[in-house]
PDB file of C-alpha atoms and ligand atoms in Angstrom:
ATOM      1  CA  MET T   1      18.255 -20.666   1.476  1.00  0.00           C
ATOM      2  CA  SER T   2      17.860 -24.355   0.745  1.00  0.00           C
ATOM      3  CA  PRO T   3      16.721 -25.679  -2.705  1.00  0.00           C
ATOM      4  CA  ILE T   4      12.842 -25.589  -3.186  1.00  0.00           C
ATOM      5  CA  LYS T   5      13.230 -29.627  -3.766  1.00  0.00           C
ATOM      6  CA  ASP T   6      14.514 -30.439  -0.527  1.00  0.00           C
ATOM      7  CA  ARG T   7      11.622 -28.948   1.365  1.00  0.00           C
ATOM      8  CA  PRO T   8       8.788 -30.746   2.615  1.00  0.00           C
ATOM      9  CA  TRP T   9       5.980 -30.615   0.196  1.00  0.00           C
ATOM     10  CA  THR T  10       2.372 -30.117   1.399  1.00  0.00           C
ATOM     11  CA  GLU T  11      -0.856 -30.854  -0.331  1.00  0.00           C
ATOM     12  CA  TYR T  12      -2.441 -27.978  -2.092  1.00  0.00           C
ATOM     13  CA  HIS T  13      -5.362 -26.665  -0.434  1.00  0.00           C
ATOM     14  CA  SER T  14      -8.518 -26.579  -2.165  1.00  0.00           C
ATOM     15  CA  TYR T  15     -12.333 -26.166  -1.401  1.00  0.00           C
ATOM     16  CA  PRO T  16     -15.471 -28.453  -2.663  1.00  0.00           C
ATOM     17  CA  ALA T  17     -16.948 -26.486  -5.968  1.00  0.00           C
ATOM     18  CA  GLN T  18     -20.066 -24.979  -4.115  1.00  0.00           C
ATOM     19  CA  GLU T  19     -17.749 -23.323  -1.512  1.00  0.00           C
ATOM     20  CA  MET T  20     -15.025 -22.045  -4.002  1.00  0.00           C
ATOM     21  CA  ARG T  21     -18.180 -20.262  -5.480  1.00  0.00           C
ATOM     22  CA  GLU T  22     -19.236 -18.836  -2.524  1.00  0.00           C
ATOM     23  CA  ARG T  23     -15.657 -17.444  -1.347  1.00  0.00           C
ATOM     24  CA  ALA T  24     -14.909 -16.112  -4.597  1.00  0.00           C
ATOM     25  CA  ARG T  25     -18.043 -14.291  -4.632  1.00  0.00           C
ATOM     26  CA  LYS T  26     -17.937 -13.054  -1.101  1.00  0.00           C
ATOM     27  CA  PHE T  27     -14.773 -12.013  -1.447  1.00  0.00           C
ATOM     28  CA  ALA T  28     -15.133  -9.826  -4.438  1.00  0.00           C
ATOM     29  CA  ASP T  29     -18.465  -8.191  -2.902  1.00  0.00           C
ATOM     30  CA  ASP T  30     -16.382  -7.307  -0.172  1.00  0.00           C
ATOM     31  CA  LEU T  31     -13.262  -5.943  -1.748  1.00  0.00           C
ATOM     32  CA  HIS T  32     -15.603  -3.612  -3.784  1.00  0.00           C
ATOM     33  CA  ARG T  33     -16.657  -1.996  -0.607  1.00  0.00           C
ATOM     34  CA  ARG T  34     -13.363  -0.871   0.127  1.00  0.00           C
ATOM     35  CA  ARG T  35     -12.878   2.915  -0.316  1.00  0.00           C
ATOM     36  CA  THR T  36     -10.403   5.199  -0.129  1.00  0.00           C
ATOM     37  CA  ILE T  37     -10.628   7.946   2.535  1.00  0.00           C
ATOM     38  CA  ARG T  38      -8.905  11.286   3.634  1.00  0.00           C
ATOM     39  CA  ASP T  39     -10.351  12.222   6.830  1.00  0.00           C
ATOM     40  CA  PHE T  40      -8.988  10.109   9.472  1.00  0.00           C
ATOM     41  CA  ALA T  41      -9.975   9.568  13.259  1.00  0.00           C
ATOM     42  CA  SER T  42      -7.923   9.359  16.081  1.00  0.00           C
ATOM     43  CA  THR T  43      -9.067   6.087  17.367  1.00  0.00           C
ATOM     44  CA  GLN T  44      -6.035   3.648  18.188  1.00  0.00           C
ATOM     45  CA  VAL T  45      -5.703   0.446  16.193  1.00  0.00           C
ATOM     46  CA  ALA T  46      -4.242  -2.657  17.998  1.00  0.00           C
ATOM     47  CA  PRO T  47      -0.941  -3.374  16.836  1.00  0.00           C
ATOM     48  CA  GLU T  48      -1.228  -7.092  16.298  1.00  0.00           C
ATOM     49  CA  VAL T  49      -4.023  -6.187  13.985  1.00  0.00           C
ATOM     50  CA  ILE T  50      -1.238  -4.241  11.932  1.00  0.00           C
ATOM     51  CA  ARG T  51       1.263  -6.886  12.382  1.00  0.00           C
ATOM     52  CA  ASP T  52      -1.038  -9.694  11.060  1.00  0.00           C
ATOM     53  CA  CYS T  53      -1.855  -7.399   7.864  1.00  0.00           C
ATOM     54  CA  LEU T  54       1.744  -7.230   7.309  1.00  0.00           C
ATOM     55  CA  ARG T  55       2.165 -10.769   7.563  1.00  0.00           C
ATOM     56  CA  ALA T  56      -0.529 -11.184   4.809  1.00  0.00           C
ATOM     57  CA  ALA T  57       1.471  -8.708   2.879  1.00  0.00           C
ATOM     58  CA  ALA T  58       4.554 -10.970   3.297  1.00  0.00           C
ATOM     59  CA  SER T  59       3.197 -13.746   1.734  1.00  0.00           C
ATOM     60  CA  ALA T  60       3.222 -12.108  -1.745  1.00  0.00           C
ATOM     61  CA  PRO T  61       4.661 -13.847  -4.445  1.00  0.00           C
ATOM     62  CA  SER T  62       7.995 -12.140  -5.545  1.00  0.00           C
ATOM     63  CA  GLY T  63      10.612 -12.513  -8.129  1.00  0.00           C
ATOM     64  CA  ALA T  64      12.740 -15.450  -7.228  1.00  0.00           C
ATOM     65  CA  ASN T  65      10.974 -15.174  -3.957  1.00  0.00           C
ATOM     66  CA  ARG T  66      13.877 -12.239  -3.137  1.00  0.00           C
ATOM     67  CA  GLN T  67      10.761 -10.579  -1.449  1.00  0.00           C
ATOM     68  CA  PRO T  68      12.416  -6.801  -1.890  1.00  0.00           C
ATOM     69  CA  TRP T  69      10.186  -5.055   0.468  1.00  0.00           C
ATOM     70  CA  HIS T  70      10.646  -3.326   3.494  1.00  0.00           C
ATOM     71  CA  PHE T  71       7.706  -1.388   5.808  1.00  0.00           C
ATOM     72  CA  VAL T  72       8.215   1.174   8.029  1.00  0.00           C
ATOM     73  CA  VAL T  73       5.456   1.324  10.452  1.00  0.00           C
ATOM     74  CA  VAL T  74       4.939   4.885  11.687  1.00  0.00           C
ATOM     75  CA  THR T  75       3.185   5.499  14.902  1.00  0.00           C
ATOM     76  CA  ASP T  76       5.606   8.251  16.559  1.00  0.00           C
ATOM     77  CA  PRO T  77       3.636  11.393  16.338  1.00  0.00           C
ATOM     78  CA  ALA T  78       6.757  13.658  15.962  1.00  0.00           C
ATOM     79  CA  VAL T  79       7.852  11.392  13.012  1.00  0.00           C
ATOM     80  CA  LYS T  80       4.359  12.011  11.431  1.00  0.00           C
ATOM     81  CA  LYS T  81       4.816  15.557  11.803  1.00  0.00           C
ATOM     82  CA  ARG T  82       8.034  15.465   9.928  1.00  0.00           C
ATOM     83  CA  LEU T  83       6.628  13.430   7.286  1.00  0.00           C
ATOM     84  CA  ARG T  84       3.385  15.999   6.793  1.00  0.00           C
ATOM     85  CA  ALA T  85       5.729  18.911   6.748  1.00  0.00           C
ATOM     86  CA  ALA T  86       8.014  17.147   3.921  1.00  0.00           C
ATOM     87  CA  ALA T  87       5.366  16.021   2.200  1.00  0.00           C
ATOM     88  CA  GLU T  88       3.434  19.178   2.121  1.00  0.00           C
ATOM     89  CA  ILE T  89       6.176  20.820   0.867  1.00  0.00           C
ATOM     90  CA  GLU T  90       6.431  18.688  -2.149  1.00  0.00           C
ATOM     91  CA  GLU T  91       2.459  18.795  -3.135  1.00  0.00           C
ATOM     92  CA  ARG T  92       2.344  22.506  -2.703  1.00  0.00           C
ATOM     93  CA  GLU T  93       4.744  22.764  -5.565  1.00  0.00           C
ATOM     94  CA  PHE T  94       3.208  19.946  -7.107  1.00  0.00           C
ATOM     95  CA  TYR T  95      -0.135  21.409  -7.184  1.00  0.00           C
ATOM     96  CA  ALA T  96       1.034  24.765  -7.755  1.00  0.00           C
ATOM     97  CA  ASN T  97       3.581  24.323 -10.686  1.00  0.00           C
ATOM     98  CA  ARG T  98       4.714  20.922 -11.322  1.00  0.00           C
ATOM     99  CA  ALA T  99       1.149  19.257 -12.439  1.00  0.00           C
ATOM    100  CA  PRO T 100       0.638  19.768 -16.183  1.00  0.00           C
ATOM    101  CA  GLN T 101      -2.924  21.080 -16.224  1.00  0.00           C
ATOM    102  CA  ASP T 102      -4.499  17.654 -17.721  1.00  0.00           C
ATOM    103  CA  TRP T 103      -3.331  15.780 -14.572  1.00  0.00           C
ATOM    104  CA  LEU T 104      -5.019  18.570 -12.630  1.00  0.00           C
ATOM    105  CA  ASP T 105      -8.174  18.513 -14.373  1.00  0.00           C
ATOM    106  CA  ASP T 106      -8.450  14.532 -13.736  1.00  0.00           C
ATOM    107  CA  LEU T 107      -7.586  14.885  -9.872  1.00  0.00           C
ATOM    108  CA  ALA T 108     -10.239  17.977  -9.389  1.00  0.00           C
ATOM    109  CA  PRO T 109     -12.938  15.337  -8.903  1.00  0.00           C
ATOM    110  CA  LEU T 110     -11.400  13.795  -5.718  1.00  0.00           C
ATOM    111  CA  GLY T 111     -10.888  16.879  -4.401  1.00  0.00           C
ATOM    112  CA  THR T 112      -7.189  16.493  -3.299  1.00  0.00           C
ATOM    113  CA  ASP T 113      -5.082  19.577  -2.540  1.00  0.00           C
ATOM    114  CA  GLU T 114      -1.661  20.187  -0.910  1.00  0.00           C
ATOM    115  CA  ASN T 115      -3.225  19.696   2.463  1.00  0.00           C
ATOM    116  CA  LYS T 116      -2.013  16.405   3.770  1.00  0.00           C
ATOM    117  CA  LYS T 117      -3.562  16.260   7.491  1.00  0.00           C
ATOM    118  CA  PHE T 118      -4.233  12.563   7.339  1.00  0.00           C
ATOM    119  CA  LEU T 119      -0.125  12.339   7.961  1.00  0.00           C
ATOM    120  CA  GLU T 120      -0.875  13.475  11.110  1.00  0.00           C
ATOM    121  CA  GLU T 121      -4.224  12.127  12.081  1.00  0.00           C
ATOM    122  CA  ALA T 122      -4.035   8.532  11.149  1.00  0.00           C
ATOM    123  CA  PRO T 123      -2.880   6.094  13.913  1.00  0.00           C
ATOM    124  CA  TYR T 124      -0.403   4.329  11.330  1.00  0.00           C
ATOM    125  CA  LEU T 125       1.412   5.359   8.073  1.00  0.00           C
ATOM    126  CA  ILE T 126       2.617   2.177   6.832  1.00  0.00           C
ATOM    127  CA  VAL T 127       5.423   3.424   4.079  1.00  0.00           C
ATOM    128  CA  VAL T 128       6.569   0.818   1.842  1.00  0.00           C
ATOM    129  CA  PHE T 129       9.793   0.687   0.363  1.00  0.00           C
ATOM    130  CA  ALA T 130      10.997  -1.281  -2.731  1.00  0.00           C
ATOM    131  CA  GLN T 131      14.539  -2.570  -2.671  1.00  0.00           C
ATOM    132  CA  ARG T 132      16.188  -2.387  -5.990  1.00  0.00           C
ATOM    133  CA  PHE T 133      18.850  -4.893  -4.660  1.00  0.00           C
ATOM    134  CA  ALA T 134      19.928  -6.322  -1.295  1.00  0.00           C
ATOM    135  CA  VAL T 135      22.810  -5.576   0.568  1.00  0.00           C
ATOM    136  CA  SER T 136      24.550  -8.611   2.505  1.00  0.00           C
ATOM    137  CA  ALA T 137      26.327  -7.763   5.956  1.00  0.00           C
ATOM    138  CA  ASP T 138      29.473  -7.787   4.036  1.00  0.00           C
ATOM    139  CA  GLY T 139      28.295  -5.345   1.963  1.00  0.00           C
ATOM    140  CA  SER T 140      28.125  -7.320  -1.413  1.00  0.00           C
ATOM    141  CA  LYS T 141      24.740  -6.722  -3.536  1.00  0.00           C
ATOM    142  CA  HIS T 142      22.305  -9.183  -4.680  1.00  0.00           C
ATOM    143  CA  LYS T 143      20.108  -8.586  -7.310  1.00  0.00           C
ATOM    144  CA  ASN T 144      16.673  -8.484  -7.073  1.00  0.00           C
ATOM    145  CA  TYR T 145      13.407  -9.107  -9.829  1.00  0.00           C
ATOM    146  CA  TYR T 146      10.509  -7.814 -10.980  1.00  0.00           C
ATOM    147  CA  VAL T 147      10.705  -5.397  -8.004  1.00  0.00           C
ATOM    148  CA  SER T 148       7.689  -3.115  -8.780  1.00  0.00           C
ATOM    149  CA  GLU T 149       6.010  -5.850  -9.458  1.00  0.00           C
ATOM    150  CA  SER T 150       6.606  -7.768  -6.291  1.00  0.00           C
ATOM    151  CA  VAL T 151       6.401  -4.714  -4.230  1.00  0.00           C
ATOM    152  CA  GLY T 152       2.946  -3.508  -5.802  1.00  0.00           C
ATOM    153  CA  ILE T 153       1.361  -7.242  -5.282  1.00  0.00           C
ATOM    154  CA  ALA T 154       2.284  -6.913  -1.630  1.00  0.00           C
ATOM    155  CA  THR T 155       0.754  -3.942  -1.282  1.00  0.00           C
ATOM    156  CA  GLY T 156      -2.310  -4.747  -2.779  1.00  0.00           C
ATOM    157  CA  MET T 157      -2.546  -7.916  -0.437  1.00  0.00           C
ATOM    158  CA  LEU T 158      -1.743  -5.346   2.838  1.00  0.00           C
ATOM    159  CA  LEU T 159      -4.826  -3.061   1.259  1.00  0.00           C
ATOM    160  CA  ALA T 160      -6.628  -6.468   1.246  1.00  0.00           C
ATOM    161  CA  ALA T 161      -5.740  -7.303   4.501  1.00  0.00           C
ATOM    162  CA  LEU T 162      -6.320  -4.234   6.226  1.00  0.00           C
ATOM    163  CA  HIS T 163      -9.695  -4.006   4.217  1.00  0.00           C
ATOM    164  CA  ASN T 164     -10.870  -7.490   5.597  1.00  0.00           C
ATOM    165  CA  ALA T 165      -9.790  -6.433   9.278  1.00  0.00           C
ATOM    166  CA  GLY T 166     -12.193  -3.708   8.938  1.00  0.00           C
ATOM    167  CA  LEU T 167      -9.604  -0.791   8.229  1.00  0.00           C
ATOM    168  CA  ALA T 168      -9.620   1.946   6.145  1.00  0.00           C
ATOM    169  CA  THR T 169      -6.773   3.232   3.966  1.00  0.00           C
ATOM    170  CA  LEU T 170      -5.461   5.803   1.651  1.00  0.00           C
ATOM    171  CA  THR T 171      -2.964   5.155  -0.825  1.00  0.00           C
ATOM    172  CA  HIS T 172      -0.798   8.259  -0.575  1.00  0.00           C
ATOM    173  CA  THR T 173       2.057   8.710  -3.078  1.00  0.00           C
ATOM    174  CA  PRO T 174       3.653  12.444  -2.128  1.00  0.00           C
ATOM    175  CA  ALA T 175       5.568  13.122  -5.639  1.00  0.00           C
ATOM    176  CA  PRO T 176       8.614  13.388  -5.296  1.00  0.00           C
ATOM    177  CA  MET T 177       9.138  11.173  -2.181  1.00  0.00           C
ATOM    178  CA  GLY T 178      12.617  10.727  -1.832  1.00  0.00           C
ATOM    179  CA  PHE T 179      12.358  12.648   1.589  1.00  0.00           C
ATOM    180  CA  LEU T 180      10.760   9.670   2.940  1.00  0.00           C
ATOM    181  CA  ARG T 181      13.946   7.495   2.757  1.00  0.00           C
ATOM    182  CA  LYS T 182      16.107  10.430   4.516  1.00  0.00           C
ATOM    183  CA  GLU T 183      13.366  10.912   7.024  1.00  0.00           C
ATOM    184  CA  LEU T 184      12.593   7.243   7.837  1.00  0.00           C
ATOM    185  CA  GLU T 185      16.632   6.463   7.714  1.00  0.00           C
ATOM    186  CA  ARG T 186      16.287   3.606   5.112  1.00  0.00           C
ATOM    187  CA  PRO T 187      19.595   2.306   3.266  1.00  0.00           C
ATOM    188  CA  ARG T 188      20.125   3.629  -0.466  1.00  0.00           C
ATOM    189  CA  ASN T 189      19.422   0.345  -2.288  1.00  0.00           C
ATOM    190  CA  GLU T 190      15.697   1.412  -0.909  1.00  0.00           C
ATOM    191  CA  ARG T 191      13.542   3.786  -2.903  1.00  0.00           C
ATOM    192  CA  PRO T 192       9.804   4.788  -1.493  1.00  0.00           C
ATOM    193  CA  PHE T 193       6.863   2.879  -3.123  1.00  0.00           C
ATOM    194  CA  LEU T 194       3.791   4.343  -1.527  1.00  0.00           C
ATOM    195  CA  ILE T 195       2.309   5.447   1.995  1.00  0.00           C
ATOM    196  CA  VAL T 196      -0.748   3.227   3.045  1.00  0.00           C
ATOM    197  CA  VAL T 197      -2.441   5.616   5.552  1.00  0.00           C
ATOM    198  CA  THR T 198      -4.171   3.386   7.810  1.00  0.00           C
ATOM    199  CA  GLY T 199      -6.918   3.783  10.400  1.00  0.00           C
ATOM    200  CA  TYR T 200     -10.579   4.565  11.170  1.00  0.00           C
ATOM    201  CA  PRO T 201     -12.331   6.696   8.940  1.00  0.00           C
ATOM    202  CA  ALA T 202     -13.428  10.209  10.879  1.00  0.00           C
ATOM    203  CA  LYS T 203     -17.119  10.250  11.964  1.00  0.00           C
ATOM    204  CA  THR T 204     -17.856  12.377   9.259  1.00  0.00           C
ATOM    205  CA  VAL T 205     -17.059  10.917   6.437  1.00  0.00           C
ATOM    206  CA  ARG T 206     -19.161  10.016   3.466  1.00  0.00           C
ATOM    207  CA  VAL T 207     -18.136   7.871   0.669  1.00  0.00           C
ATOM    208  CA  PRO T 208     -19.286   8.002  -3.226  1.00  0.00           C
ATOM    209  CA  ASP T 209     -21.088   5.438  -4.596  1.00  0.00           C
ATOM    210  CA  ILE T 210     -18.671   4.963  -7.340  1.00  0.00           C
ATOM    211  CA  GLU T 211     -18.754   2.617 -10.015  1.00  0.00           C
ATOM    212  CA  ARG T 212     -15.990   0.094 -11.642  1.00  0.00           C
ATOM    213  CA  LYS T 213     -15.713  -0.434 -15.037  1.00  0.00           C
ATOM    214  CA  PRO T 214     -17.639  -3.521 -16.218  1.00  0.00           C
ATOM    215  CA  LEU T 215     -16.084  -6.478 -16.459  1.00  0.00           C
ATOM    216  CA  THR T 216     -17.344  -6.442 -20.201  1.00  0.00           C
ATOM    217  CA  THR T 217     -14.906  -3.826 -20.806  1.00  0.00           C
ATOM    218  CA  ILE T 218     -12.137  -5.091 -19.173  1.00  0.00           C
ATOM    219  CA  VAL T 219     -11.969  -8.917 -19.600  1.00  0.00           C
ATOM    220  CA  THR T 220     -11.678 -10.417 -22.835  1.00  0.00           C
ATOM    221  CA  GLU T 221     -12.301 -14.008 -23.433  1.00  0.00           C
ATOM    222  CA  LYS T 222     -10.279 -16.167 -26.411  1.00  0.00           C
TER     223      LYS T 222
HETATM  224  N1  IYR C 301       0.465  13.170  -5.091  1.00  0.00           N
HETATM  225  C1  IYR C 301      -1.005  14.270  -5.032  1.00  0.00           C
HETATM  226  C2  IYR C 301      -1.544  14.129  -6.364  1.00  0.00           C
HETATM  227  C3  IYR C 301      -2.312  13.091  -6.405  1.00  0.00           C
HETATM  228  C4  IYR C 301      -2.245  12.300  -7.739  1.00  0.00           C
HETATM  229  C5  IYR C 301      -3.101  11.154  -7.977  1.00  0.00           C
HETATM  230  I1  IYR C 301      -2.800  10.072  -9.893  1.00  0.00           I
HETATM  231  C6  IYR C 301      -4.122  10.820  -7.178  1.00  0.00           C
HETATM  232  O1  IYR C 301      -4.943   9.735  -7.267  1.00  0.00           O
HETATM  233  C7  IYR C 301      -4.482  11.593  -6.165  1.00  0.00           C
HETATM  234  C8  IYR C 301      -3.622  12.873  -5.892  1.00  0.00           C
HETATM  235  C9  IYR C 301      -1.467  14.136  -3.904  1.00  0.00           C
HETATM  236  O2  IYR C 301      -1.450  13.200  -2.929  1.00  0.00           O
HETATM  237  O3  IYR C 301      -2.294  14.919  -3.566  1.00  0.00           O
END
């Protein structure tokens, strides 16, 4: 990549003060309407929408602009079925033996269990991988920086973009999730990060009117 200083520079896009305030408020209000759901309709989603949301994610900042992510977009029912089977093996073990009691107690209000039917029902599974390092065509390794931070930011931007498009999402982290690399034939320099289960909510879905921590408890001004 050519050095930044040799690239064309464009003016920073800004808004008049009033417009800025409105945009900030509307965006926050809209993000607050996002809810994780666990029951998806089989309704199809236009691939262009998913592609544009991935384009939004791809704009994320990353350590040294190394963009250490890869997204596997799963729509093939046979692949989904395999992922569900593999995830449920791990999750059965998680709920029965691996999870300590205090973790199970924290999950109880969510009503989650080892049954992961959403992995087959949702039209899209976007499996996010983090690249610990990059491998060039000649096999040499190139370091990446702040990988978890970068991939976390890109995933957050993906969730915001999908919500903005009117789609529902579920962030699913089967534990452990090493099986995703094998099932999806990803290289050894990548580790599975998260599954973004994406689609429309099932007709029966109701979401709780949950509250978020008030700003006064999460923000300190100095
Ligand atoms: N991976 C399990 C358990 C789980 C853990 C957390 I932390 C959650 O917020 C939700 C679920 C599962 O997917 O059921």
